[in-house]
Amino acid sequence: MFENVIADLLRVDGVKGVAIVSKDGLLIEGQASDRTIDIESVAAMVATIYGTALNVSNEVFHEEAVDMVTLESPKGKIITVEAGENAVLTVLTDPKVNLGLVRIYLKRNAQKVASML
Amino acid sequence: MLPGRFIRVVVDFDDARALINEVKEGYLKASWREGESIKTGYVLVSRGFIVGALVEDIINGTRVEGEKALEEISRVGSSKRIKAVEVYEANVDEILRENPSIRVEGRTLEKEIPGWDLDSLLRVLTTHRGELKVHNGGTSWLLYLDNGVVKAARTIRGPMLRGNDALKNLLLEIGKVIRSGRYELGGNWSFSEEDMVQAGDVFQESLYLLRDKMRVEGAKGF
C-alpha cells in the first residue's frame, strides 16, 4: 500500500532504505536499495529510538511530541518522523545526503502515510 | 519524478476510469514491487484522455516511456498489484514538451462514447486497433479498425450485411447514430474474407467532415 511513499524517498539521492514502522516496532512496509540492510531489524531499533526520544522530550521539554529524530554516524544517518498516531516513517541515508531535501520528502510522505493508516 | 501538485491518495480503487475523469489536467501516479525492485508509473491525463505514460524503475534507474509504459501500467493494473494511486494536478502540455518521448496518442478508458461526441471518437480511432460497435437503436454494426482504417464490417443487428455493404449502410445511417446512438470499443474480432472492406478510410474521413459540419452549425447557432 505504501509503495508510492517508498519509491518517492528511495528516489532521493543518498537514501538507501525506507521503512514505515508501527510505534511498537513492527515493520509495516519497507525497502532497501542496499541488500546489506536488514530492514526488519532497523524497524525494531527505530521504534526504540523514537520512543526514547519521546521520553526525553517529555522529561526535558514537558512536551510529548517529537518532530524529527536524527541519528548521525560517520557511515550514515537514520532520520525518523511521526506518520500518524501509531507509526513512524524512517529513512537510512549516506552520510553526505542533502538533509534539507530528505526532510521535505519525509514530511510530505509522512502526511500521506498518516492519511492512509 | 514529474512536477505537479499532490491532490489526494486513493486506496483500494476499483475504477481507473473514474479517476481519469476526475483529473482535468494532471497525472495519476502508482508504484508497485517488481521482483526486488520497485517501480513507479505515471499516466498523464488531459480532459479525460490519456496523453502520456512513464514507468521508472527506482532501484535500477531505468525507465520505459510512451506506449510501452502504458502497456506495462495496464498489465500491472489489471493484475491488481496496485494498492494506492496518487492524484496530481499538473501542466501536462509543459511536461510533454519537456519529455516528448512519454507522449501517447489520446486514449480513453471509456468503453462507450455517445453518438454526438465525434471529437472523443476520432481521438480514440486514430490509435485504436480492434473492435468498434456502432448502435443507432435499430441497427448495430461491428467494425474492425486498424489505426482509424476500417478493415472489416458487418451488421450484428438489423438487416444482415457484410463487408462494403455493411459499411455503406452505416454511412447512410450515421446521422441517426449521431443523434441518438452510441459507439462501443471492444476487443479483437477474427473477421472472415466476406467481412473485409476495400475503402476503409472513408469512415474516418466522413467522421471528420461531419464533425466539422457540426462545428460550423454550432458556431452559426443553427
Short mmCIF file of C-alpha atoms in Angstrom, two decimals:
data_model
loop_
_atom_site.label_atom_id
_atom_site.label_comp_id
_atom_site.label_asym_id
_atom_site.label_seq_id
_atom_site.Cartn_x
_atom_site.Cartn_y
_atom_site.Cartn_z
CA MET A 1 0.00 0.00 0.00
CA PHE A 2 2.91 2.39 0.66
CA GLU A 3 4.90 1.69 -2.49
CA ASN A 4 4.47 5.31 -3.67
CA VAL A 5 5.92 6.62 -0.40
CA ILE A 6 8.83 4.19 -0.51
CA ALA A 7 9.57 4.95 -4.16
CA ASP A 8 9.42 8.72 -3.57
CA LEU A 9 12.00 8.53 -0.80
CA LEU A 10 14.29 5.97 -2.43
CA ARG A 11 14.47 8.30 -5.43
CA VAL A 12 16.23 10.95 -3.31
CA ASP A 13 19.98 10.84 -3.87
CA GLY A 14 21.72 9.16 -0.93
CA VAL A 15 18.66 7.43 0.54
CA LYS A 16 19.40 3.70 0.90
CA GLY A 17 16.41 2.43 2.79
CA VAL A 18 12.88 3.40 3.79
CA ALA A 19 10.62 1.89 6.45
CA ILE A 20 7.14 2.56 7.74
CA VAL A 21 7.13 1.21 11.27
CA SER A 22 4.43 0.88 13.91
CA LYS A 23 5.36 2.60 17.17
CA ASP A 24 5.64 -0.79 18.84
CA GLY A 25 8.40 -1.76 16.42
CA LEU A 26 6.68 -3.83 13.75
CA LEU A 27 7.66 -3.21 10.14
CA ILE A 28 4.56 -2.19 8.20
CA GLU A 29 6.35 -1.86 4.88
CA GLY A 30 9.89 -1.12 3.80
CA GLN A 31 12.51 -1.44 1.15
CA ALA A 32 16.26 -1.02 0.94
CA SER A 33 18.29 -0.41 -2.18
CA ASP A 34 21.31 -1.76 -0.29
CA ARG A 35 20.97 -5.52 0.31
CA THR A 36 23.15 -5.44 3.42
CA ILE A 37 20.43 -3.52 5.28
CA ASP A 38 18.09 -5.73 7.34
CA ILE A 39 15.03 -3.53 7.21
CA GLU A 40 13.09 -5.53 9.85
CA SER A 41 15.85 -5.12 12.45
CA VAL A 42 16.11 -1.44 11.60
CA ALA A 43 12.34 -1.11 12.13
CA ALA A 44 12.53 -2.51 15.65
CA MET A 45 15.51 -0.32 16.60
CA VAL A 46 13.95 2.82 15.10
CA ALA A 47 10.82 2.35 17.20
CA THR A 48 13.01 2.11 20.31
CA ILE A 49 14.98 5.25 19.40
CA TYR A 50 11.78 7.15 18.68
CA GLY A 51 10.19 6.02 21.95
CA THR A 52 13.28 7.10 23.87
CA ALA A 53 13.29 10.48 22.11
CA LEU A 54 9.66 10.97 23.14
CA ASN A 55 10.55 10.22 26.77
CA VAL A 56 13.46 12.67 26.66
CA SER A 57 11.25 15.35 25.13
CA ASN A 58 8.67 14.77 27.79
CA GLU A 59 11.24 14.87 30.59
CA VAL A 60 13.20 17.89 29.38
CA PHE A 61 10.64 19.99 27.48
CA HIS A 62 7.43 18.68 29.05
CA GLU A 63 6.27 18.06 25.52
CA GLU A 64 5.02 14.67 24.39
CA ALA A 65 5.83 15.21 20.75
CA VAL A 66 8.93 14.96 18.61
CA ASP A 67 9.08 16.46 15.12
CA MET A 68 12.07 14.51 13.93
CA VAL A 69 14.75 12.21 15.32
CA THR A 70 18.12 12.14 13.56
CA LEU A 71 20.90 9.67 14.28
CA GLU A 72 24.20 10.61 12.65
CA SER A 73 27.12 8.23 12.40
CA PRO A 74 30.28 8.58 10.28
CA LYS A 75 28.82 5.98 7.90
CA GLY A 76 25.27 7.24 7.56
CA LYS A 77 22.16 8.77 9.02
CA ILE A 78 18.81 7.49 10.23
CA ILE A 79 16.08 10.11 10.17
CA THR A 80 12.64 9.40 11.62
CA VAL A 81 9.40 11.37 11.67
CA GLU A 82 5.98 10.62 13.07
CA ALA A 83 3.48 9.37 10.49
CA GLY A 84 0.11 9.46 12.17
CA GLU A 85 -0.78 8.37 15.69
CA ASN A 86 0.63 4.89 15.54
CA ALA A 87 3.50 4.87 13.07
CA VAL A 88 6.78 6.48 12.12
CA LEU A 89 8.45 6.91 8.77
CA THR A 90 12.20 6.46 8.66
CA VAL A 91 14.99 6.67 6.10
CA LEU A 92 18.55 5.37 6.12
CA THR A 93 20.96 7.52 4.17
CA ASP A 94 24.55 8.05 3.13
CA PRO A 95 26.48 10.44 5.44
CA LYS A 96 26.56 13.22 2.82
CA VAL A 97 22.90 13.21 1.88
CA ASN A 98 21.09 16.52 1.22
CA LEU A 99 19.34 16.76 4.59
CA GLY A 100 17.04 19.60 3.56
CA LEU A 101 15.68 17.61 0.65
CA VAL A 102 15.25 14.47 2.74
CA ARG A 103 13.32 16.42 5.39
CA ILE A 104 10.96 17.88 2.80
CA TYR A 105 10.24 14.45 1.31
CA LEU A 106 9.91 12.85 4.75
CA LYS A 107 7.37 15.40 5.99
CA ARG A 108 5.38 15.26 2.77
CA ASN A 109 5.26 11.47 2.73
CA ALA A 110 4.58 11.17 6.47
CA GLN A 111 1.32 13.06 5.85
CA LYS A 112 0.41 10.59 3.11
CA VAL A 113 1.13 7.62 5.38
CA ALA A 114 -0.94 9.19 8.18
CA SER A 115 -3.87 9.69 5.80
CA MET A 116 -3.71 6.07 4.65
CA LEU A 117 -3.37 4.33 8.02
CA MET B 1 9.61 12.36 -10.90
CA LEU B 2 7.19 14.66 -12.67
CA PRO B 3 6.29 18.12 -11.36
CA GLY B 4 2.78 18.63 -10.04
CA ARG B 5 0.57 19.46 -7.08
CA PHE B 6 -0.43 16.50 -4.93
CA ILE B 7 -4.22 16.34 -4.55
CA ARG B 8 -5.00 13.10 -2.79
CA VAL B 9 -4.22 9.43 -2.47
CA VAL B 10 -6.83 6.80 -3.33
CA VAL B 11 -6.53 3.41 -1.62
CA ASP B 12 -8.26 0.26 -2.88
CA PHE B 13 -9.50 1.95 -6.03
CA ASP B 14 -11.53 -0.14 -8.42
CA ASP B 15 -12.42 2.32 -11.16
CA ALA B 16 -9.45 3.73 -13.06
CA ARG B 17 -11.85 5.40 -15.49
CA ALA B 18 -13.45 7.46 -12.72
CA LEU B 19 -10.00 8.61 -11.58
CA ILE B 20 -9.02 9.62 -15.12
CA ASN B 21 -12.24 11.58 -15.49
CA GLU B 22 -11.58 13.26 -12.14
CA VAL B 23 -8.22 14.62 -13.30
CA LYS B 24 -8.86 17.59 -15.57
CA GLU B 25 -5.18 18.20 -16.23
CA GLY B 26 -2.53 16.22 -14.41
CA TYR B 27 -1.42 12.69 -13.77
CA LEU B 28 -2.02 9.54 -11.76
CA LYS B 29 0.95 8.02 -10.02
CA ALA B 30 1.22 4.48 -8.69
CA SER B 31 4.08 2.31 -7.52
CA TRP B 32 4.43 -1.45 -7.31
CA ARG B 33 7.02 -4.06 -6.48
CA GLU B 34 8.69 -5.92 -9.31
CA GLY B 35 10.98 -8.67 -8.01
CA GLU B 36 13.45 -6.96 -5.70
CA SER B 37 12.87 -3.59 -7.27
CA ILE B 38 10.13 -1.03 -7.01
CA LYS B 39 8.62 0.78 -9.97
CA THR B 40 6.61 3.96 -10.32
CA GLY B 41 4.20 4.52 -13.19
CA TYR B 42 2.75 7.85 -14.29
CA VAL B 43 -0.31 8.22 -16.50
CA LEU B 44 -0.71 11.75 -17.84
CA VAL B 45 -4.28 12.81 -18.36
CA SER B 46 -5.82 15.77 -20.13
CA ARG B 47 -9.60 16.32 -20.23
CA GLY B 48 -10.33 12.65 -19.65
CA PHE B 49 -7.80 11.37 -22.17
CA ILE B 50 -4.56 9.55 -21.53
CA VAL B 51 -1.88 11.58 -23.30
CA GLY B 52 1.36 10.27 -21.80
CA ALA B 53 2.88 7.47 -19.75
CA LEU B 54 6.14 6.77 -17.99
CA VAL B 55 7.47 3.92 -15.83
CA GLU B 56 10.58 4.37 -13.69
CA ASP B 57 12.48 1.55 -12.02
CA ILE B 58 13.59 3.18 -8.79
CA ILE B 59 16.30 0.71 -7.79
CA ASN B 60 17.85 0.09 -11.23
CA GLY B 61 17.38 3.64 -12.52
CA THR B 62 15.87 2.59 -15.84
CA ARG B 63 12.72 3.98 -17.49
CA VAL B 64 10.15 2.98 -20.10
CA GLU B 65 8.19 5.65 -21.95
CA GLY B 66 5.09 6.20 -24.07
CA GLU B 67 3.05 3.28 -25.41
CA LYS B 68 5.30 0.64 -23.81
CA ALA B 69 4.93 2.33 -20.43
CA LEU B 70 1.16 2.46 -20.81
CA GLU B 71 1.11 -1.24 -21.69
CA GLU B 72 3.15 -2.06 -18.59
CA ILE B 73 0.93 0.05 -16.32
CA SER B 74 -2.22 -1.55 -17.82
CA ARG B 75 -0.77 -5.01 -17.27
CA VAL B 76 0.15 -4.32 -13.65
CA GLY B 77 -3.17 -2.55 -13.03
CA SER B 78 -5.22 -5.45 -14.33
CA SER B 79 -3.27 -7.87 -12.12
CA LYS B 80 -4.44 -5.86 -9.06
CA ARG B 81 -0.89 -5.22 -7.84
CA ILE B 82 -1.51 -1.51 -7.43
CA LYS B 83 -2.84 -0.77 -3.96
CA ALA B 84 -2.85 3.02 -3.97
CA VAL B 85 -2.97 5.75 -6.60
CA GLU B 86 -1.90 9.35 -6.09
CA VAL B 87 -3.68 12.11 -7.99
CA TYR B 88 -1.69 15.18 -9.09
CA GLU B 89 -2.65 18.40 -10.85
CA ALA B 90 -0.02 19.44 -13.37
CA ASN B 91 0.65 21.36 -16.55
CA VAL B 92 0.55 18.37 -18.90
CA ASP B 93 1.46 20.35 -22.03
CA GLU B 94 4.63 21.55 -20.36
CA ILE B 95 5.56 18.06 -19.15
CA LEU B 96 5.05 16.66 -22.65
CA ARG B 97 7.05 19.49 -24.18
CA GLU B 98 9.97 18.70 -21.89
CA ASN B 99 9.55 14.91 -22.22
CA PRO B 100 8.20 14.33 -25.75
CA SER B 101 9.09 10.63 -25.65
CA ILE B 102 6.48 9.88 -22.98
CA ARG B 103 3.61 11.05 -25.19
CA VAL B 104 0.92 8.59 -26.28
CA GLU B 105 -1.87 9.33 -28.74
CA GLY B 106 -5.08 10.37 -26.99
CA ARG B 107 -6.61 7.29 -25.41
CA THR B 108 -9.66 6.85 -23.31
CA LEU B 109 -10.72 4.09 -20.97
CA GLU B 110 -14.33 4.88 -21.78
CA LYS B 111 -15.84 1.79 -23.35
CA GLU B 112 -18.82 3.75 -24.61
CA ILE B 113 -18.91 7.07 -26.40
CA PRO B 114 -22.20 8.86 -27.11
CA GLY B 115 -23.12 9.25 -30.79
CA TRP B 116 -22.73 13.03 -30.83
CA ASP B 117 -19.22 13.02 -29.31
CA LEU B 118 -17.24 12.79 -32.55
CA ASP B 119 -14.23 14.55 -31.02
CA SER B 120 -13.80 11.74 -28.49
CA LEU B 121 -14.45 9.05 -31.06
CA LEU B 122 -11.92 10.48 -33.54
CA ARG B 123 -9.31 10.88 -30.84
CA VAL B 124 -9.66 7.21 -29.98
CA LEU B 125 -9.96 5.92 -33.53
CA THR B 126 -6.63 7.31 -34.68
CA THR B 127 -4.84 4.78 -32.47
CA HIS B 128 -7.49 2.13 -31.90
CA ARG B 129 -6.83 -1.37 -33.14
CA GLY B 130 -9.71 -3.74 -32.61
CA GLU B 131 -13.47 -3.78 -32.50
CA LEU B 132 -15.85 -0.86 -32.67
CA LYS B 133 -19.56 -1.45 -32.32
CA VAL B 134 -21.90 1.26 -33.56
CA HIS B 135 -25.52 1.35 -32.44
CA ASN B 136 -28.32 3.56 -33.71
CA GLY B 137 -31.21 1.93 -31.86
CA GLY B 138 -32.48 -0.23 -34.74
CA THR B 139 -29.27 -1.45 -36.35
CA SER B 140 -25.87 -2.30 -34.88
CA TRP B 141 -22.63 -2.59 -36.83
CA LEU B 142 -19.43 -4.36 -35.89
CA LEU B 143 -16.26 -2.88 -37.36
CA TYR B 144 -12.66 -3.93 -37.13
CA LEU B 145 -10.37 -0.91 -37.12
CA ASP B 146 -6.65 -0.52 -37.51
CA ASN B 147 -5.45 2.99 -36.64
CA GLY B 148 -8.66 4.58 -37.90
CA VAL B 149 -9.00 2.48 -41.05
CA VAL B 150 -11.92 0.03 -41.24
CA LYS B 151 -10.60 -3.38 -42.23
CA ALA B 152 -13.86 -5.30 -41.86
CA ALA B 153 -17.53 -4.61 -41.20
CA ARG B 154 -20.79 -6.44 -40.69
CA THR B 155 -24.15 -5.76 -39.11
CA ILE B 156 -24.93 -7.57 -35.87
CA ARG B 157 -28.49 -6.28 -35.52
CA GLY B 158 -30.98 -5.27 -38.20
CA PRO B 159 -30.50 -6.19 -41.89
CA MET B 160 -27.78 -8.81 -42.49
CA LEU B 161 -24.98 -7.01 -44.34
CA ARG B 162 -21.26 -7.76 -44.63
CA GLY B 163 -18.14 -6.05 -45.90
CA ASN B 164 -18.56 -2.97 -48.10
CA ASP B 165 -22.36 -3.20 -47.94
CA ALA B 166 -22.31 -3.03 -44.13
CA LEU B 167 -20.00 -0.01 -44.14
CA LYS B 168 -22.05 1.75 -46.82
CA ASN B 169 -25.20 1.13 -44.78
CA LEU B 170 -23.51 2.57 -41.68
CA LEU B 171 -22.51 5.72 -43.56
CA LEU B 172 -26.11 6.16 -44.73
CA GLU B 173 -27.33 5.82 -41.15
CA ILE B 174 -24.58 7.80 -39.41
CA GLY B 175 -26.86 10.83 -38.93
CA LYS B 176 -29.15 8.75 -36.76
CA VAL B 177 -26.16 7.37 -34.83
CA ILE B 178 -25.02 10.92 -34.09
CA ARG B 179 -28.49 11.99 -32.99
CA SER B 180 -29.36 9.06 -30.73
CA GLY B 181 -26.78 6.27 -30.98
CA ARG B 182 -23.51 5.31 -29.35
CA TYR B 183 -20.11 3.78 -30.07
CA GLU B 184 -18.67 0.89 -28.10
CA LEU B 185 -14.98 -0.01 -28.09
CA GLY B 186 -14.26 -3.69 -27.83
CA GLY B 187 -11.54 -6.27 -28.22
CA ASN B 188 -10.47 -8.31 -31.18
CA TRP B 189 -12.64 -9.82 -33.90
CA SER B 190 -11.35 -12.56 -36.22
CA PHE B 191 -13.21 -11.48 -39.34
CA SER B 192 -13.64 -13.58 -42.49
CA GLU B 193 -12.92 -12.59 -46.08
CA GLU B 194 -16.60 -11.73 -46.65
CA ASP B 195 -16.41 -9.06 -43.96
CA MET B 196 -13.40 -7.30 -45.46
CA VAL B 197 -13.76 -3.71 -46.61
CA GLN B 198 -11.87 -2.09 -49.52
CA ALA B 199 -12.06 1.68 -48.95
CA GLY B 200 -11.84 1.57 -45.17
CA ASP B 201 -10.50 5.09 -44.72
CA VAL B 202 -13.81 6.61 -45.88
CA PHE B 203 -15.34 6.04 -42.41
CA GLN B 204 -12.83 8.21 -40.57
CA GLU B 205 -12.90 10.85 -43.33
CA SER B 206 -16.70 11.02 -43.09
CA LEU B 207 -16.50 11.46 -39.33
CA TYR B 208 -14.06 14.35 -39.72
CA LEU B 209 -16.39 16.02 -42.25
CA LEU B 210 -19.42 15.51 -40.01
CA ARG B 211 -17.54 16.89 -37.01
CA ASP B 212 -16.53 19.99 -38.98
CA LYS B 213 -20.12 20.41 -40.19
CA MET B 214 -21.38 20.18 -36.59
CA ARG B 215 -18.82 22.79 -35.51
CA VAL B 216 -19.88 25.20 -38.26
CA GLU B 217 -23.54 24.68 -37.43
CA GLY B 218 -22.81 25.16 -33.74
CA ALA B 219 -20.92 28.40 -34.41
CA LYS B 220 -23.75 29.72 -36.58
CA GLY B 221 -26.30 28.78 -33.93
CA PHE B 222 -28.35 26.55 -36.25
#
